[in-house]
Amino acid sequence: MRVLITGGSGYIGRRLAASLAADQHEVISLSRRPETAPPQSGVRFIKWDARTAEGDWVNELAGAQGIVNLAGASIGKGRWTRQRMAQILSSRLSATSAIVEAINRTPADRRPSVLVNASGIDYYGNRGDELVTEESEPGDSFLARVSQQWEAAARQAQPLGVRVVLLRTALVFGRGALAFRLLTLPFRVFAGGPLGDGRQWFTWIHVDDHIGLYRLALENPQVSGPVNAVAPDVRRQREVAREIGRVLHRPAVVPAPTPLLRLVLGAQSHLLLDGRHAVPARARAAGYAFRFAGLHEALEDTLRAR
Ligand SMILES: NC(=O)c1ccc[n+]([C@@H]2O[C@H](COP(=O)([O-])OP(=O)(O)OC[C@H]3O[C@@H](n4cnc5c(N)ncnc54)[C@H](OP(=O)(O)O)[C@@H]3O)[C@@H](O)[C@H]2O)c1
């Protein structure tokens, strides 16, 4: 296969590119600054502006089997000012529209067969104890609205004859993953504990399974539409805190009270306080076997020194 990856220089992009290149697929990574991206074996970096259907990448798209869209301003980095929130949304919509426009300009018989678009489990917003599958209604938090608009932009490729898969991703457990580092750092300095009342359902996925689901989306023609990228062992946040403490041999008793998180983080506190009991119904139906289905094993693998 030839596969293009937008935002391929990022945390997920580099790991997906490595997985595809290891299987001798041709990988083209699209970056706004390819000259600054550390080189990667078997991966060709090409420039795009993430806004327009202009440049060499549009020619590379013709005859490619798939395109994976990961590009967008970081959600975890920096404070959510009004300007930052606008950028989080607009960067994703512009990049996705550029892809759809490039597909539109490609002759029908040379178009990629699949567009795999990143999305967030925050699509569902805050859901209490409800069991959430891909059929569930969307939520109304800021990130729920970003996810909905991002998915709607990607779905514009469907009438062009392209299979569209939307990976609604939970917090990724991986060494070096920004959100995971922020989640576990307080434990390392003996200040970890439940977030808010800790009753919210906490969804997560090990990075190996996240890459596994991107591969499933690219390679299994039966998979289309939304796919919850979440491990089956969903727990309440306070149990996750306890398990992180256990694996790191640290206490997990210092709570971060809801009012304090709201005061310090503003709208960003939804990232920590909103919960949903989402299940990987579509991944299961497609026969995906999780490598890290259990919380304890996933944390052991990610946190323990090697
Ligand atoms: N990791 C998670 O826990 C998680 C969970 C849910 C959803 N997601 C989504 O999955 C995608 C990939 O995640 P990731 O962790 O790999 O993200 P990441 O490390 O932040 O990488 C995203 C890439 O997007 C590009 N980018 C950054 N700002 C941009 C902008 N303003 N306009 C266009 N492109 C921009 C960058 O590439 P260049 O600078 O090279 O252009 C960057 O490498 C993201 O969109 C993220 O929101 C991730």
mmCIF file of C-alpha atoms and ligand atoms in Angstrom:
data_model
loop_
_atom_site.group_PDB
_atom_site.id
_atom_site.type_symbol
_atom_site.label_atom_id
_atom_site.label_comp_id
_atom_site.label_asym_id
_atom_site.label_seq_id
_atom_site.Cartn_x
_atom_site.Cartn_y
_atom_site.Cartn_z
ATOM 1 C CA MET A 1 0.000 0.000 0.000
ATOM 2 C CA ARG A 2 0.955 3.601 -0.376
ATOM 3 C CA VAL A 3 -0.371 5.573 2.614
ATOM 4 C CA LEU A 4 -0.254 9.320 3.289
ATOM 5 C CA ILE A 5 -0.320 10.507 6.900
ATOM 6 C CA THR A 6 -1.075 14.135 7.747
ATOM 7 C CA GLY A 7 0.401 15.282 11.073
ATOM 8 C CA GLY A 8 2.713 12.304 10.591
ATOM 9 C CA SER A 9 5.459 13.999 12.593
ATOM 10 C CA GLY A 10 3.388 13.759 15.800
ATOM 11 C CA TYR A 11 3.241 11.137 18.523
ATOM 12 C CA ILE A 12 0.736 8.808 16.838
ATOM 13 C CA GLY A 13 1.862 9.594 13.289
ATOM 14 C CA ARG A 14 5.453 8.488 13.840
ATOM 15 C CA ARG A 15 4.370 5.222 15.437
ATOM 16 C CA LEU A 16 1.832 4.465 12.725
ATOM 17 C CA ALA A 17 4.394 5.299 10.022
ATOM 18 C CA ALA A 18 6.937 2.965 11.644
ATOM 19 C CA SER A 19 4.390 0.137 11.824
ATOM 20 C CA LEU A 20 3.450 0.518 8.145
ATOM 21 C CA ALA A 21 7.063 0.934 6.968
ATOM 22 C CA ALA A 22 8.064 -2.224 8.887
ATOM 23 C CA ASP A 23 5.580 -4.119 6.683
ATOM 24 C CA GLN A 24 7.159 -2.631 3.522
ATOM 25 C CA HIS A 25 4.294 -0.237 2.812
ATOM 26 C CA GLU A 26 5.183 3.067 1.178
ATOM 27 C CA VAL A 27 4.641 5.829 3.733
ATOM 28 C CA ILE A 28 4.434 9.533 2.963
ATOM 29 C CA SER A 29 4.278 11.830 5.951
ATOM 30 C CA LEU A 30 2.803 15.302 5.407
ATOM 31 C CA SER A 31 4.218 18.048 7.574
ATOM 32 C CA ARG A 32 4.082 21.843 7.560
ATOM 33 C CA ARG A 33 7.816 21.804 8.269
ATOM 34 C CA PRO A 34 9.265 18.568 6.848
ATOM 35 C CA GLU A 35 12.804 19.976 7.125
ATOM 36 C CA THR A 36 12.540 19.987 10.928
ATOM 37 C CA ALA A 37 10.997 16.508 11.292
ATOM 38 C CA PRO A 38 13.561 13.937 12.512
ATOM 39 C CA PRO A 39 14.162 11.495 9.639
ATOM 40 C CA GLN A 40 12.440 8.125 9.884
ATOM 41 C CA SER A 41 13.494 4.951 8.114
ATOM 42 C CA GLY A 42 11.186 4.028 5.238
ATOM 43 C CA VAL A 43 9.192 7.267 5.522
ATOM 44 C CA ARG A 44 9.226 10.142 3.033
ATOM 45 C CA PHE A 45 8.355 13.585 4.448
ATOM 46 C CA ILE A 46 6.572 16.005 2.123
ATOM 47 C CA LYS A 47 5.469 19.556 2.738
ATOM 48 C CA TRP A 48 1.845 20.649 2.877
ATOM 49 C CA ASP A 49 0.323 23.797 4.296
ATOM 50 C CA ALA A 50 -2.579 21.971 6.029
ATOM 51 C CA ARG A 51 -5.005 24.450 4.458
ATOM 52 C CA THR A 52 -5.066 24.086 0.686
ATOM 53 C CA ALA A 53 -5.109 21.299 -1.907
ATOM 54 C CA GLU A 54 -1.830 22.553 -3.404
ATOM 55 C CA GLY A 55 1.588 20.960 -3.633
ATOM 56 C CA ASP A 56 3.287 17.659 -4.492
ATOM 57 C CA TRP A 57 1.239 15.735 -1.940
ATOM 58 C CA VAL A 58 -1.846 16.081 -4.133
ATOM 59 C CA ASN A 59 -0.050 14.145 -6.906
ATOM 60 C CA GLU A 60 1.074 11.519 -4.364
ATOM 61 C CA LEU A 61 -2.529 11.054 -3.297
ATOM 62 C CA ALA A 62 -3.427 9.741 -6.768
ATOM 63 C CA GLY A 63 -2.929 5.990 -6.667
ATOM 64 C CA ALA A 64 -2.472 5.844 -2.872
ATOM 65 C CA GLN A 65 -4.590 3.245 -1.065
ATOM 66 C CA GLY A 66 -5.260 5.363 1.991
ATOM 67 C CA ILE A 67 -4.830 8.664 3.767
ATOM 68 C CA VAL A 68 -4.757 9.042 7.555
ATOM 69 C CA ASN A 69 -5.621 12.476 8.921
ATOM 70 C CA LEU A 70 -4.056 13.314 12.287
ATOM 71 C CA ALA A 71 -3.244 16.998 11.793
ATOM 72 C CA GLY A 72 -4.399 19.617 14.247
ATOM 73 C CA ALA A 73 -3.226 22.030 16.932
ATOM 74 C CA SER A 74 -2.381 20.139 20.136
ATOM 75 C CA ILE A 75 -5.246 19.776 22.614
ATOM 76 C CA GLY A 76 -3.076 19.031 25.637
ATOM 77 C CA LYS A 77 -0.357 21.659 25.174
ATOM 78 C CA GLY A 78 -0.836 25.150 26.609
ATOM 79 C CA ARG A 79 -3.812 26.861 28.154
ATOM 80 C CA TRP A 80 -7.153 26.990 26.379
ATOM 81 C CA THR A 81 -7.521 30.683 25.710
ATOM 82 C CA ARG A 82 -10.346 31.659 23.401
ATOM 83 C CA GLN A 83 -7.788 32.025 20.610
ATOM 84 C CA ARG A 84 -6.330 28.577 21.310
ATOM 85 C CA MET A 85 -9.771 26.961 21.260
ATOM 86 C CA ALA A 86 -10.503 28.583 17.914
ATOM 87 C CA GLN A 87 -7.199 27.239 16.597
ATOM 88 C CA ILE A 88 -7.905 23.701 17.875
ATOM 89 C CA LEU A 89 -11.090 23.674 15.797
ATOM 90 C CA SER A 90 -10.044 25.647 12.718
ATOM 91 C CA SER A 91 -6.733 23.790 12.210
ATOM 92 C CA ARG A 92 -8.634 20.488 12.044
ATOM 93 C CA LEU A 93 -11.388 21.760 9.765
ATOM 94 C CA SER A 94 -8.927 23.425 7.342
ATOM 95 C CA ALA A 95 -6.688 20.353 7.098
ATOM 96 C CA THR A 96 -9.638 18.001 6.568
ATOM 97 C CA SER A 97 -11.252 20.239 3.944
ATOM 98 C CA ALA A 98 -7.925 20.407 2.073
ATOM 99 C CA ILE A 99 -7.827 16.593 1.981
ATOM 100 C CA VAL A 100 -11.402 16.320 0.725
ATOM 101 C CA GLU A 101 -10.681 18.948 -1.927
ATOM 102 C CA ALA A 102 -7.539 17.073 -3.025
ATOM 103 C CA ILE A 103 -9.553 13.829 -3.298
ATOM 104 C CA ASN A 104 -12.175 15.681 -5.310
ATOM 105 C CA ARG A 105 -9.496 16.863 -7.748
ATOM 106 C CA THR A 106 -8.120 13.339 -8.160
ATOM 107 C CA PRO A 107 -9.637 11.296 -11.019
ATOM 108 C CA ALA A 108 -12.226 8.858 -9.594
ATOM 109 C CA ASP A 109 -10.238 5.747 -10.565
ATOM 110 C CA ARG A 110 -7.075 7.053 -8.824
ATOM 111 C CA ARG A 111 -8.627 8.126 -5.525
ATOM 112 C CA PRO A 112 -7.576 6.504 -2.245
ATOM 113 C CA SER A 113 -10.048 3.875 -1.128
ATOM 114 C CA VAL A 114 -10.044 4.986 2.504
ATOM 115 C CA LEU A 115 -9.727 8.131 4.652
ATOM 116 C CA VAL A 116 -9.036 7.312 8.281
ATOM 117 C CA ASN A 117 -9.708 10.410 10.363
ATOM 118 C CA ALA A 118 -8.713 10.920 13.985
ATOM 119 C CA SER A 119 -11.466 11.948 16.381
ATOM 120 C CA GLY A 120 -11.856 11.947 20.161
ATOM 121 C CA ILE A 121 -13.891 9.890 22.621
ATOM 122 C CA ASP A 122 -14.883 13.351 23.896
ATOM 123 C CA TYR A 123 -17.349 13.208 20.980
ATOM 124 C CA TYR A 124 -19.802 11.809 23.550
ATOM 125 C CA GLY A 125 -19.232 14.535 26.164
ATOM 126 C CA ASN A 126 -19.965 13.748 29.842
ATOM 127 C CA ARG A 127 -22.260 10.688 30.101
ATOM 128 C CA GLY A 128 -22.531 9.502 33.704
ATOM 129 C CA ASP A 129 -23.131 5.753 33.912
ATOM 130 C CA GLU A 130 -24.669 5.299 30.443
ATOM 131 C CA LEU A 131 -23.049 2.604 28.289
ATOM 132 C CA VAL A 132 -21.787 4.421 25.184
ATOM 133 C CA THR A 133 -21.393 2.716 21.800
ATOM 134 C CA GLU A 134 -20.728 4.197 18.364
ATOM 135 C CA GLU A 135 -24.525 4.540 17.970
ATOM 136 C CA SER A 136 -24.819 6.893 20.962
ATOM 137 C CA GLU A 137 -25.710 10.556 20.558
ATOM 138 C CA PRO A 138 -22.969 13.215 20.654
ATOM 139 C CA GLY A 139 -22.338 15.392 23.718
ATOM 140 C CA ASP A 140 -22.148 19.186 23.957
ATOM 141 C CA SER A 141 -18.777 20.036 25.532
ATOM 142 C CA PHE A 142 -16.247 22.063 23.528
ATOM 143 C CA LEU A 143 -14.337 18.941 22.466
ATOM 144 C CA ALA A 144 -17.591 17.109 21.695
ATOM 145 C CA ARG A 145 -18.438 19.900 19.263
ATOM 146 C CA VAL A 146 -14.907 19.896 17.779
ATOM 147 C CA SER A 147 -15.147 16.136 17.205
ATOM 148 C CA GLN A 148 -18.567 16.422 15.573
ATOM 149 C CA GLN A 149 -17.475 19.150 13.176
ATOM 150 C CA TRP A 150 -14.201 17.369 12.411
ATOM 151 C CA GLU A 151 -16.059 14.131 11.628
ATOM 152 C CA ALA A 152 -18.616 15.974 9.486
ATOM 153 C CA ALA A 153 -15.775 17.512 7.436
ATOM 154 C CA ALA A 154 -14.196 14.064 6.909
ATOM 155 C CA ARG A 155 -17.517 12.509 5.900
ATOM 156 C CA GLN A 156 -17.526 14.860 2.894
ATOM 157 C CA ALA A 157 -15.192 12.313 1.258
ATOM 158 C CA GLN A 158 -17.913 9.637 1.281
ATOM 159 C CA PRO A 159 -19.849 10.921 -1.758
ATOM 160 C CA LEU A 160 -16.502 10.908 -3.611
ATOM 161 C CA GLY A 161 -16.439 7.106 -3.307
ATOM 162 C CA VAL A 162 -14.049 6.956 -0.339
ATOM 163 C CA ARG A 163 -14.600 4.746 2.724
ATOM 164 C CA VAL A 164 -14.369 6.999 5.785
ATOM 165 C CA VAL A 165 -13.400 5.694 9.233
ATOM 166 C CA LEU A 166 -13.531 7.951 12.302
ATOM 167 C CA LEU A 167 -11.373 6.781 15.214
ATOM 168 C CA ARG A 168 -12.874 8.182 18.423
ATOM 169 C CA THR A 169 -9.777 7.882 20.557
ATOM 170 C CA ALA A 170 -9.556 7.696 24.348
ATOM 171 C CA LEU A 171 -6.495 8.848 26.305
ATOM 172 C CA VAL A 172 -3.501 7.033 24.825
ATOM 173 C CA PHE A 173 -1.257 5.140 27.250
ATOM 174 C CA GLY A 174 2.241 5.335 25.806
ATOM 175 C CA ARG A 175 5.729 6.241 26.882
ATOM 176 C CA GLY A 176 6.242 9.871 25.950
ATOM 177 C CA ALA A 177 2.548 10.506 25.168
ATOM 178 C CA LEU A 178 1.827 14.008 26.464
ATOM 179 C CA ALA A 179 -1.551 13.409 28.132
ATOM 180 C CA PHE A 180 -0.324 10.184 29.746
ATOM 181 C CA ARG A 181 2.750 11.961 31.124
ATOM 182 C CA LEU A 182 0.554 14.691 32.614
ATOM 183 C CA LEU A 183 -1.776 12.080 34.126
ATOM 184 C CA THR A 184 0.985 10.106 35.822
ATOM 185 C CA LEU A 185 3.437 12.880 36.781
ATOM 186 C CA PRO A 186 1.732 13.785 40.106
ATOM 187 C CA PHE A 187 2.102 10.150 41.224
ATOM 188 C CA ARG A 188 5.819 10.194 40.543
ATOM 189 C CA VAL A 189 6.197 13.149 42.937
ATOM 190 C CA PHE A 190 3.954 11.571 45.617
ATOM 191 C CA ALA A 191 1.037 13.912 44.836
ATOM 192 C CA GLY A 192 -1.257 11.575 42.856
ATOM 193 C CA GLY A 193 -4.874 10.750 43.597
ATOM 194 C CA PRO A 194 -8.413 10.865 42.212
ATOM 195 C CA LEU A 195 -9.493 13.728 39.966
ATOM 196 C CA GLY A 196 -12.687 15.388 41.214
ATOM 197 C CA ASP A 197 -14.820 12.777 43.003
ATOM 198 C CA GLY A 198 -13.138 10.079 40.877
ATOM 199 C CA ARG A 199 -16.511 8.496 39.980
ATOM 200 C CA GLN A 200 -16.285 9.447 36.285
ATOM 201 C CA TRP A 201 -15.657 6.556 33.862
ATOM 202 C CA PHE A 202 -12.155 6.797 32.468
ATOM 203 C CA THR A 203 -11.475 5.572 28.926
ATOM 204 C CA TRP A 204 -7.975 4.702 27.777
ATOM 205 C CA ILE A 205 -6.160 2.713 25.082
ATOM 206 C CA HIS A 206 -2.616 1.364 24.910
ATOM 207 C CA VAL A 207 -0.649 2.909 22.043
ATOM 208 C CA ASP A 208 0.000 -0.512 20.453
ATOM 209 C CA ASP A 209 -3.751 -1.121 20.201
ATOM 210 C CA HIS A 210 -4.309 2.405 18.966
ATOM 211 C CA ILE A 211 -1.904 1.737 16.100
ATOM 212 C CA GLY A 212 -3.560 -1.680 15.680
ATOM 213 C CA LEU A 213 -6.934 -0.005 15.177
ATOM 214 C CA TYR A 214 -5.500 2.453 12.628
ATOM 215 C CA ARG A 215 -4.148 -0.576 10.749
ATOM 216 C CA LEU A 216 -7.543 -2.301 11.010
ATOM 217 C CA ALA A 217 -9.261 0.813 9.646
ATOM 218 C CA LEU A 218 -6.827 1.029 6.730
ATOM 219 C CA GLU A 219 -6.793 -2.640 5.833
ATOM 220 C CA ASN A 220 -10.269 -4.029 6.556
ATOM 221 C CA PRO A 221 -12.716 -2.851 3.870
ATOM 222 C CA GLN A 222 -15.669 -3.866 6.072
ATOM 223 C CA VAL A 223 -14.859 -1.173 8.630
ATOM 224 C CA SER A 224 -16.411 2.234 8.096
ATOM 225 C CA GLY A 225 -17.887 5.102 10.097
ATOM 226 C CA PRO A 226 -17.110 5.708 13.783
ATOM 227 C CA VAL A 227 -14.936 3.278 15.745
ATOM 228 C CA ASN A 228 -14.375 3.735 19.478
ATOM 229 C CA ALA A 229 -10.612 3.453 20.038
ATOM 230 C CA VAL A 230 -10.939 2.445 23.668
ATOM 231 C CA ALA A 231 -9.787 -0.618 25.614
ATOM 232 C CA PRO A 232 -12.541 -2.834 27.019
ATOM 233 C CA ASP A 233 -11.447 -2.482 30.670
ATOM 234 C CA VAL A 234 -13.068 0.898 31.394
ATOM 235 C CA ARG A 235 -12.896 1.864 35.088
ATOM 236 C CA ARG A 236 -13.902 4.732 37.295
ATOM 237 C CA GLN A 237 -11.159 7.355 37.478
ATOM 238 C CA ARG A 238 -10.431 6.735 41.173
ATOM 239 C CA GLU A 239 -9.714 3.049 40.398
ATOM 240 C CA VAL A 240 -7.357 4.101 37.616
ATOM 241 C CA ALA A 241 -5.586 6.430 40.077
ATOM 242 C CA ARG A 242 -5.242 3.565 42.561
ATOM 243 C CA GLU A 243 -3.835 1.281 39.842
ATOM 244 C CA ILE A 244 -1.283 3.902 38.694
ATOM 245 C CA GLY A 245 -0.180 4.254 42.325
ATOM 246 C CA ARG A 246 0.112 0.479 42.673
ATOM 247 C CA VAL A 247 2.249 0.087 39.546
ATOM 248 C CA LEU A 248 4.516 3.017 40.473
ATOM 249 C CA HIS A 249 4.640 2.027 44.164
ATOM 250 C CA ARG A 250 3.357 5.435 45.133
ATOM 251 C CA PRO A 251 0.379 6.562 47.231
ATOM 252 C CA ALA A 252 -2.787 7.598 45.371
ATOM 253 C CA VAL A 253 -4.448 9.552 48.139
ATOM 254 C CA VAL A 254 -4.063 13.229 47.234
ATOM 255 C CA PRO A 255 -7.352 14.243 45.582
ATOM 256 C CA ALA A 256 -7.595 17.104 43.101
ATOM 257 C CA PRO A 257 -10.973 18.622 44.079
ATOM 258 C CA THR A 258 -13.401 19.574 41.305
ATOM 259 C CA PRO A 259 -13.631 23.320 42.228
ATOM 260 C CA LEU A 260 -9.845 23.593 42.241
ATOM 261 C CA LEU A 261 -9.508 21.906 38.823
ATOM 262 C CA ARG A 262 -12.255 24.160 37.422
ATOM 263 C CA LEU A 263 -10.568 27.249 38.841
ATOM 264 C CA VAL A 264 -7.092 26.375 37.587
ATOM 265 C CA LEU A 265 -7.951 24.797 34.247
ATOM 266 C CA GLY A 266 -11.221 26.466 33.222
ATOM 267 C CA ALA A 267 -12.857 24.686 30.268
ATOM 268 C CA GLN A 268 -9.839 22.379 30.015
ATOM 269 C CA SER A 269 -10.954 20.706 33.278
ATOM 270 C CA HIS A 270 -13.573 18.816 31.216
ATOM 271 C CA LEU A 271 -10.685 16.722 29.887
ATOM 272 C CA LEU A 272 -10.209 15.319 33.399
ATOM 273 C CA LEU A 273 -13.652 15.529 34.950
ATOM 274 C CA ASP A 274 -15.939 14.354 32.138
ATOM 275 C CA GLY A 275 -16.431 10.627 31.932
ATOM 276 C CA ARG A 276 -18.102 8.102 29.703
ATOM 277 C CA HIS A 277 -18.405 4.359 29.803
ATOM 278 C CA ALA A 278 -17.569 3.856 26.128
ATOM 279 C CA VAL A 279 -17.118 0.352 24.752
ATOM 280 C CA PRO A 280 -15.242 -0.790 21.608
ATOM 281 C CA ALA A 281 -18.334 -2.311 19.967
ATOM 282 C CA ARG A 282 -17.247 -1.838 16.327
ATOM 283 C CA ALA A 283 -13.653 -2.976 16.899
ATOM 284 C CA ARG A 284 -14.974 -6.129 18.561
ATOM 285 C CA ALA A 285 -17.488 -6.721 15.754
ATOM 286 C CA ALA A 286 -14.623 -6.463 13.244
ATOM 287 C CA GLY A 287 -12.773 -9.191 15.166
ATOM 288 C CA TYR A 288 -10.055 -6.964 16.637
ATOM 289 C CA ALA A 289 -8.132 -8.729 19.438
ATOM 290 C CA PHE A 290 -6.728 -6.242 21.963
ATOM 291 C CA ARG A 291 -3.100 -6.777 22.911
ATOM 292 C CA PHE A 292 -3.620 -4.791 26.114
ATOM 293 C CA ALA A 293 -7.241 -5.354 27.114
ATOM 294 C CA GLY A 294 -6.637 -4.992 30.868
ATOM 295 C CA LEU A 295 -5.761 -1.795 32.745
ATOM 296 C CA HIS A 296 -3.111 -3.345 34.968
ATOM 297 C CA GLU A 297 -1.133 -4.921 32.093
ATOM 298 C CA ALA A 298 -1.332 -1.719 30.036
ATOM 299 C CA LEU A 299 -0.016 0.389 32.932
ATOM 300 C CA GLU A 300 2.687 -2.126 33.774
ATOM 301 C CA ASP A 301 3.898 -2.068 30.196
ATOM 302 C CA THR A 302 3.844 1.718 29.944
ATOM 303 C CA LEU A 303 5.115 2.776 33.361
ATOM 304 C CA ARG A 304 7.645 0.174 34.353
ATOM 305 C CA ALA A 305 11.296 0.892 33.536
ATOM 306 C CA ARG A 306 12.730 -1.506 30.961
HETATM 307 N N1 LIG B 1 -2.880 11.120 21.635
HETATM 308 C C1 LIG B 1 -4.119 11.123 22.166
HETATM 309 O O1 LIG B 1 -4.321 10.784 23.378
HETATM 310 C C2 LIG B 1 -5.320 11.486 21.290
HETATM 311 C C3 LIG B 1 -6.607 11.236 21.759
HETATM 312 C C4 LIG B 1 -7.691 11.613 20.960
HETATM 313 C C5 LIG B 1 -7.479 12.208 19.728
HETATM 314 N N2 LIG B 1 -6.205 12.430 19.304
HETATM 315 C C6 LIG B 1 -6.014 13.114 18.020
HETATM 316 O O2 LIG B 1 -5.204 12.339 17.165
HETATM 317 C C7 LIG B 1 -4.347 13.193 16.408
HETATM 318 C C8 LIG B 1 -2.913 12.725 16.544
HETATM 319 O O3 LIG B 1 -2.550 12.749 17.922
HETATM 320 P P1 LIG B 1 -1.040 12.996 18.372
HETATM 321 O O4 LIG B 1 -0.998 12.698 19.826
HETATM 322 O O5 LIG B 1 -0.123 12.293 17.434
HETATM 323 O O6 LIG B 1 -0.919 14.587 18.137
HETATM 324 P P2 LIG B 1 0.440 15.482 18.002
HETATM 325 O O7 LIG B 1 1.611 14.747 18.525
HETATM 326 O O8 LIG B 1 0.101 16.822 18.574
HETATM 327 O O9 LIG B 1 0.639 15.605 16.415
HETATM 328 C C9 LIG B 1 -0.267 16.304 15.593
HETATM 329 C C10 LIG B 1 0.442 16.816 14.352
HETATM 330 O O10 LIG B 1 -0.444 17.789 13.750
HETATM 331 C C11 LIG B 1 0.346 18.821 13.155
HETATM 332 N N3 LIG B 1 -0.151 20.132 13.607
HETATM 333 C C12 LIG B 1 0.110 20.755 14.785
HETATM 334 N N4 LIG B 1 -0.481 21.971 14.820
HETATM 335 C C13 LIG B 1 -1.123 22.088 13.631
HETATM 336 C C14 LIG B 1 -1.891 23.126 13.043
HETATM 337 N N5 LIG B 1 -2.149 24.273 13.690
HETATM 338 N N6 LIG B 1 -2.400 22.926 11.792
HETATM 339 C C15 LIG B 1 -2.146 21.763 11.119
HETATM 340 N N7 LIG B 1 -1.399 20.759 11.613
HETATM 341 C C16 LIG B 1 -0.905 20.929 12.862
HETATM 342 C C17 LIG B 1 1.788 18.642 13.577
HETATM 343 O O11 LIG B 1 2.548 18.240 12.422
HETATM 344 P P3 LIG B 1 3.527 19.265 11.607
HETATM 345 O O12 LIG B 1 3.990 20.298 12.585
HETATM 346 O O13 LIG B 1 4.641 18.364 11.142
HETATM 347 O O14 LIG B 1 2.718 19.804 10.494
HETATM 348 C C18 LIG B 1 1.745 17.536 14.622
HETATM 349 O O15 LIG B 1 2.827 16.655 14.513
HETATM 350 C C19 LIG B 1 -4.544 14.618 16.941
HETATM 351 O O16 LIG B 1 -5.318 15.367 16.044
HETATM 352 C C20 LIG B 1 -5.259 14.416 18.251
HETATM 353 O O17 LIG B 1 -6.143 15.473 18.565
HETATM 354 C C21 LIG B 1 -5.113 12.085 20.050
#
